[in-house]
Amino acid sequence: MIKGLSIRAKLALGSFVIAFLPMMILGNFLLHNVKSEMLQSTKGNILVIVNSVSEEINTYLSHSLNDVTFIGRLPHISDLARQAIKGRNTERARKDIRDFFIEARRHDDEFEAFFFLHPETGEVLSSNLRDHEGMFFNKKPYFEPGKEKPFISSIHYSLDLEKNILAIAVPVMHGNERSGVIAAWLKINELSGILRNTAPIDSYMVSRSNIY
């Protein structure tokens, strides 16, 4: 195509290229820098979002753990737990613990359920979910760790509720004697709400067994 041009046209084209080539190179350089800055900015924003979500979830779980630990350390609950295991009126003590759970659940709806477990067998002696009393939680992943110290489980599937749960378990001590274990199920939708409200990007919660 250039071969068909006159000498004057070729000279004009050459002058145009010489005049605008530096500008084209500079423009391409600036465009590359802008893209790099935008990419770094996007990465930074995502990191801020992830850190924000992580901090809020940790705060939520920490508060929930403290709430259940506080219940387990109440002298009233400690006394009732001891009576519920080997007292003269075990049924009355278990009913009092159940009533306490019902009231606690009424005032704090972030929890799905509370359970008072026998420290050896894991039997549910008291719960706001009456149909769970008499069940055995000794095979639950949070029972053994919760006997020793406050423990938060990973998200796992509950066959009883047919949905994913996250459990907290804490020991109940009467002096140096372990009188039981209190377990509490947290509502997963509370955590999902945190993700929805703080993360404008797709977020996923995955348990160790990849169920949820």
mmCIF file of C-alpha atoms in Angstrom:
data_model
loop_
_atom_site.group_PDB
_atom_site.id
_atom_site.type_symbol
_atom_site.label_atom_id
_atom_site.label_comp_id
_atom_site.label_asym_id
_atom_site.label_seq_id
_atom_site.Cartn_x
_atom_site.Cartn_y
_atom_site.Cartn_z
ATOM 1 C CA MET A 1 0.000 0.000 0.000
ATOM 2 C CA ILE A 2 2.856 2.353 0.828
ATOM 3 C CA LYS A 3 4.544 1.549 -2.515
ATOM 4 C CA GLY A 4 1.680 3.246 -4.377
ATOM 5 C CA LEU A 5 2.103 6.505 -2.488
ATOM 6 C CA SER A 6 3.863 9.500 -3.943
ATOM 7 C CA ILE A 7 7.125 10.721 -2.476
ATOM 8 C CA ARG A 8 5.300 13.704 -0.944
ATOM 9 C CA ALA A 9 2.735 11.403 0.702
ATOM 10 C CA LYS A 10 5.486 9.106 2.014
ATOM 11 C CA LEU A 11 7.314 12.078 3.514
ATOM 12 C CA ALA A 12 4.116 13.338 5.136
ATOM 13 C CA LEU A 13 3.409 9.879 6.572
ATOM 14 C CA GLY A 14 6.945 9.626 7.884
ATOM 15 C CA SER A 15 6.689 13.020 9.557
ATOM 16 C CA PHE A 16 3.394 11.990 11.171
ATOM 17 C CA VAL A 17 4.882 8.779 12.566
ATOM 18 C CA ILE A 18 7.980 10.567 13.849
ATOM 19 C CA ALA A 19 5.852 13.237 15.504
ATOM 20 C CA PHE A 20 3.314 10.945 17.203
ATOM 21 C CA LEU A 21 5.369 7.811 17.922
ATOM 22 C CA PRO A 22 6.733 9.144 21.257
ATOM 23 C CA MET A 23 3.202 10.097 22.293
ATOM 24 C CA MET A 24 1.940 6.608 21.419
ATOM 25 C CA ILE A 25 4.746 5.008 23.439
ATOM 26 C CA LEU A 26 4.093 7.339 26.381
ATOM 27 C CA GLY A 27 0.353 6.658 26.207
ATOM 28 C CA ASN A 28 0.912 2.911 26.265
ATOM 29 C CA PHE A 29 3.279 3.303 29.240
ATOM 30 C CA LEU A 30 0.733 5.400 31.145
ATOM 31 C CA LEU A 31 -2.067 2.923 30.367
ATOM 32 C CA HIS A 32 0.061 0.077 31.720
ATOM 33 C CA ASN A 33 0.761 2.041 34.909
ATOM 34 C CA VAL A 34 -2.934 2.843 35.389
ATOM 35 C CA LYS A 35 -3.864 -0.827 34.961
ATOM 36 C CA SER A 36 -1.178 -1.838 37.485
ATOM 37 C CA GLU A 37 -2.378 0.751 39.999
ATOM 38 C CA MET A 38 -5.995 -0.358 39.539
ATOM 39 C CA LEU A 39 -4.988 -3.999 40.040
ATOM 40 C CA GLN A 40 -3.021 -3.184 43.193
ATOM 41 C CA SER A 41 -5.899 -1.060 44.473
ATOM 42 C CA THR A 42 -8.369 -3.901 43.842
ATOM 43 C CA LYS A 43 -6.114 -6.384 45.633
ATOM 44 C CA GLY A 44 -5.805 -3.971 48.521
ATOM 45 C CA ASN A 45 -9.568 -3.497 48.747
ATOM 46 C CA ILE A 46 -10.182 -7.253 48.722
ATOM 47 C CA LEU A 47 -7.574 -7.723 51.453
ATOM 48 C CA VAL A 48 -9.263 -5.051 53.571
ATOM 49 C CA ILE A 49 -12.650 -6.760 53.048
ATOM 50 C CA VAL A 50 -11.283 -10.186 53.973
ATOM 51 C CA ASN A 51 -9.550 -8.814 57.070
ATOM 52 C CA SER A 52 -12.711 -6.957 58.077
ATOM 53 C CA VAL A 53 -14.872 -10.073 57.719
ATOM 54 C CA SER A 54 -12.329 -12.207 59.570
ATOM 55 C CA GLU A 55 -12.115 -9.704 62.430
ATOM 56 C CA GLU A 56 -15.893 -9.435 62.752
ATOM 57 C CA ILE A 57 -16.378 -13.212 62.715
ATOM 58 C CA ASN A 58 -13.618 -13.672 65.316
ATOM 59 C CA THR A 59 -15.246 -11.020 67.505
ATOM 60 C CA TYR A 60 -18.656 -12.680 67.159
ATOM 61 C CA LEU A 61 -17.290 -16.139 68.018
ATOM 62 C CA SER A 62 -15.240 -14.763 70.902
ATOM 63 C CA HIS A 63 -18.302 -13.093 72.422
ATOM 64 C CA SER A 64 -20.363 -16.269 71.969
ATOM 65 C CA LEU A 65 -17.642 -18.370 73.605
ATOM 66 C CA ASN A 66 -17.469 -15.933 76.516
ATOM 67 C CA ASP A 67 -21.259 -16.089 76.946
ATOM 68 C CA VAL A 68 -21.305 -19.892 77.227
ATOM 69 C CA THR A 69 -18.190 -19.915 79.432
ATOM 70 C CA PHE A 70 -19.880 -17.401 81.730
ATOM 71 C CA ILE A 71 -22.916 -19.687 82.068
ATOM 72 C CA GLY A 72 -20.684 -22.666 82.852
ATOM 73 C CA ARG A 73 -18.937 -20.740 85.638
ATOM 74 C CA LEU A 74 -22.050 -19.448 87.373
ATOM 75 C CA PRO A 75 -22.108 -20.816 90.968
ATOM 76 C CA HIS A 76 -25.845 -21.464 90.630
ATOM 77 C CA ILE A 77 -25.311 -23.590 87.516
ATOM 78 C CA SER A 78 -22.349 -25.345 89.109
ATOM 79 C CA ASP A 79 -24.456 -26.325 92.118
ATOM 80 C CA LEU A 80 -27.365 -27.464 89.935
ATOM 81 C CA ALA A 81 -25.000 -29.468 87.724
ATOM 82 C CA ARG A 82 -23.622 -31.339 90.720
ATOM 83 C CA GLN A 83 -27.144 -32.073 91.967
ATOM 84 C CA ALA A 84 -28.266 -33.140 88.495
ATOM 85 C CA ILE A 85 -25.528 -35.772 88.387
ATOM 86 C CA LYS A 86 -25.691 -37.247 91.863
ATOM 87 C CA GLY A 87 -27.973 -35.191 94.059
ATOM 88 C CA ARG A 88 -31.016 -36.309 95.997
ATOM 89 C CA ASN A 89 -33.372 -34.569 93.624
ATOM 90 C CA THR A 90 -31.770 -34.939 90.207
ATOM 91 C CA GLU A 91 -34.999 -34.383 88.290
ATOM 92 C CA ARG A 92 -35.641 -31.036 89.966
ATOM 93 C CA ALA A 93 -32.064 -29.904 89.311
ATOM 94 C CA ARG A 94 -32.282 -30.927 85.657
ATOM 95 C CA LYS A 95 -35.583 -29.070 85.287
ATOM 96 C CA ASP A 96 -34.025 -25.937 86.814
ATOM 97 C CA ILE A 97 -31.138 -26.145 84.340
ATOM 98 C CA ARG A 98 -33.613 -26.628 81.483
ATOM 99 C CA ASP A 99 -35.604 -23.593 82.598
ATOM 100 C CA PHE A 100 -32.401 -21.553 82.751
ATOM 101 C CA PHE A 101 -31.555 -22.591 79.170
ATOM 102 C CA ILE A 102 -35.039 -21.693 77.970
ATOM 103 C CA GLU A 103 -34.718 -18.236 79.520
ATOM 104 C CA ALA A 104 -31.187 -17.762 78.152
ATOM 105 C CA ARG A 105 -32.370 -18.796 74.695
ATOM 106 C CA ARG A 106 -35.241 -16.308 74.928
ATOM 107 C CA HIS A 107 -32.857 -13.432 75.663
ATOM 108 C CA ASP A 108 -30.122 -14.419 73.207
ATOM 109 C CA ASP A 109 -31.480 -15.790 69.950
ATOM 110 C CA GLU A 110 -28.051 -16.208 68.335
ATOM 111 C CA PHE A 111 -28.056 -19.665 69.931
ATOM 112 C CA GLU A 112 -30.049 -22.534 68.468
ATOM 113 C CA ALA A 113 -29.951 -24.644 71.622
ATOM 114 C CA PHE A 114 -28.254 -25.322 74.959
ATOM 115 C CA PHE A 115 -27.421 -28.742 76.403
ATOM 116 C CA PHE A 116 -26.223 -29.935 79.793
ATOM 117 C CA LEU A 117 -24.237 -33.141 79.278
ATOM 118 C CA HIS A 118 -23.148 -35.843 81.692
ATOM 119 C CA PRO A 119 -19.354 -35.454 82.014
ATOM 120 C CA GLU A 120 -18.639 -39.144 81.477
ATOM 121 C CA THR A 121 -21.334 -40.549 79.215
ATOM 122 C CA GLY A 122 -22.243 -37.413 77.250
ATOM 123 C CA GLU A 123 -25.945 -38.005 77.894
ATOM 124 C CA VAL A 124 -28.126 -34.916 77.424
ATOM 125 C CA LEU A 125 -29.592 -34.393 80.882
ATOM 126 C CA SER A 126 -31.168 -30.975 80.256
ATOM 127 C CA SER A 127 -31.891 -28.888 77.157
ATOM 128 C CA ASN A 128 -34.291 -26.287 75.865
ATOM 129 C CA LEU A 129 -34.885 -28.887 73.116
ATOM 130 C CA ARG A 130 -36.762 -31.442 75.239
ATOM 131 C CA ASP A 131 -36.756 -34.097 72.526
ATOM 132 C CA HIS A 132 -32.937 -34.212 72.714
ATOM 133 C CA GLU A 133 -32.880 -35.170 76.388
ATOM 134 C CA GLY A 134 -31.745 -38.751 76.782
ATOM 135 C CA MET A 135 -29.601 -38.615 73.645
ATOM 136 C CA PHE A 136 -25.858 -39.209 73.880
ATOM 137 C CA PHE A 137 -23.414 -36.593 72.588
ATOM 138 C CA ASN A 138 -20.266 -38.488 73.557
ATOM 139 C CA LYS A 139 -19.428 -38.974 69.866
ATOM 140 C CA LYS A 140 -19.904 -35.326 68.977
ATOM 141 C CA PRO A 141 -16.635 -33.650 67.906
ATOM 142 C CA TYR A 142 -16.928 -31.030 70.629
ATOM 143 C CA PHE A 143 -17.677 -33.241 73.654
ATOM 144 C CA GLU A 144 -14.187 -34.465 74.586
ATOM 145 C CA PRO A 145 -12.410 -31.117 73.984
ATOM 146 C CA GLY A 146 -15.203 -29.297 75.849
ATOM 147 C CA LYS A 147 -14.600 -31.451 78.929
ATOM 148 C CA GLU A 148 -11.147 -29.944 79.293
ATOM 149 C CA LYS A 149 -11.571 -26.287 78.306
ATOM 150 C CA PRO A 150 -13.849 -23.903 76.356
ATOM 151 C CA PHE A 151 -13.961 -25.130 72.768
ATOM 152 C CA ILE A 152 -15.457 -24.018 69.446
ATOM 153 C CA SER A 153 -16.027 -26.715 66.844
ATOM 154 C CA SER A 154 -15.738 -26.373 63.101
ATOM 155 C CA ILE A 155 -18.956 -26.159 61.112
ATOM 156 C CA HIS A 156 -20.449 -29.624 60.752
ATOM 157 C CA TYR A 157 -23.703 -31.231 59.700
ATOM 158 C CA SER A 158 -26.212 -32.166 62.400
ATOM 159 C CA LEU A 159 -28.331 -35.212 61.556
ATOM 160 C CA ASP A 160 -30.651 -34.218 64.419
ATOM 161 C CA LEU A 161 -31.485 -30.809 62.927
ATOM 162 C CA GLU A 162 -30.700 -31.724 59.308
ATOM 163 C CA LYS A 163 -28.597 -28.603 58.864
ATOM 164 C CA ASN A 164 -25.106 -27.264 59.500
ATOM 165 C CA ILE A 165 -24.225 -26.057 62.976
ATOM 166 C CA LEU A 166 -21.293 -24.658 64.891
ATOM 167 C CA ALA A 167 -21.008 -25.786 68.512
ATOM 168 C CA ILE A 168 -19.424 -24.384 71.644
ATOM 169 C CA ALA A 169 -18.665 -26.643 74.603
ATOM 170 C CA VAL A 170 -17.357 -25.678 78.059
ATOM 171 C CA PRO A 171 -16.710 -27.660 81.237
ATOM 172 C CA VAL A 172 -18.795 -27.097 84.367
ATOM 173 C CA MET A 173 -16.621 -27.369 87.464
ATOM 174 C CA HIS A 174 -17.635 -27.710 91.114
ATOM 175 C CA GLY A 175 -14.396 -27.007 92.912
ATOM 176 C CA ASN A 176 -11.878 -29.395 91.358
ATOM 177 C CA GLU A 177 -14.612 -31.790 90.273
ATOM 178 C CA ARG A 178 -16.023 -31.776 86.748
ATOM 179 C CA SER A 179 -19.800 -31.712 87.120
ATOM 180 C CA GLY A 180 -20.766 -31.691 83.461
ATOM 181 C CA VAL A 181 -20.390 -30.063 80.088
ATOM 182 C CA ILE A 182 -22.507 -27.287 78.624
ATOM 183 C CA ALA A 183 -22.816 -27.324 74.848
ATOM 184 C CA ALA A 184 -24.473 -24.638 72.754
ATOM 185 C CA TRP A 185 -25.341 -24.607 69.076
ATOM 186 C CA LEU A 186 -24.823 -21.315 67.277
ATOM 187 C CA LYS A 187 -27.054 -20.285 64.427
ATOM 188 C CA ILE A 188 -25.125 -20.427 61.162
ATOM 189 C CA ASN A 189 -27.275 -17.685 59.653
ATOM 190 C CA GLU A 190 -25.723 -15.227 62.127
ATOM 191 C CA LEU A 191 -22.333 -15.837 60.515
ATOM 192 C CA SER A 192 -23.853 -15.763 57.052
ATOM 193 C CA GLY A 193 -25.357 -12.377 57.909
ATOM 194 C CA ILE A 194 -21.909 -11.041 58.792
ATOM 195 C CA LEU A 195 -20.587 -12.187 55.423
ATOM 196 C CA ARG A 196 -23.505 -10.620 53.561
ATOM 197 C CA ASN A 197 -23.253 -7.312 55.398
ATOM 198 C CA THR A 198 -19.489 -6.852 55.229
ATOM 199 C CA ALA A 199 -18.320 -8.593 52.068
ATOM 200 C CA PRO A 200 -19.523 -7.301 48.685
ATOM 201 C CA ILE A 201 -17.756 -10.256 47.073
ATOM 202 C CA ASP A 202 -18.711 -13.906 46.878
ATOM 203 C CA SER A 203 -17.841 -15.527 50.205
ATOM 204 C CA TYR A 204 -17.966 -19.158 51.219
ATOM 205 C CA MET A 205 -17.720 -20.922 54.577
ATOM 206 C CA VAL A 206 -16.136 -24.357 54.379
ATOM 207 C CA SER A 207 -15.872 -26.870 57.210
ATOM 208 C CA ARG A 208 -12.989 -29.273 57.568
ATOM 209 C CA SER A 209 -15.134 -31.977 55.990
ATOM 210 C CA ASN A 210 -16.251 -29.627 53.188
ATOM 211 C CA ILE A 211 -19.939 -30.211 53.980
ATOM 212 C CA TYR A 212 -20.909 -26.557 53.970
#
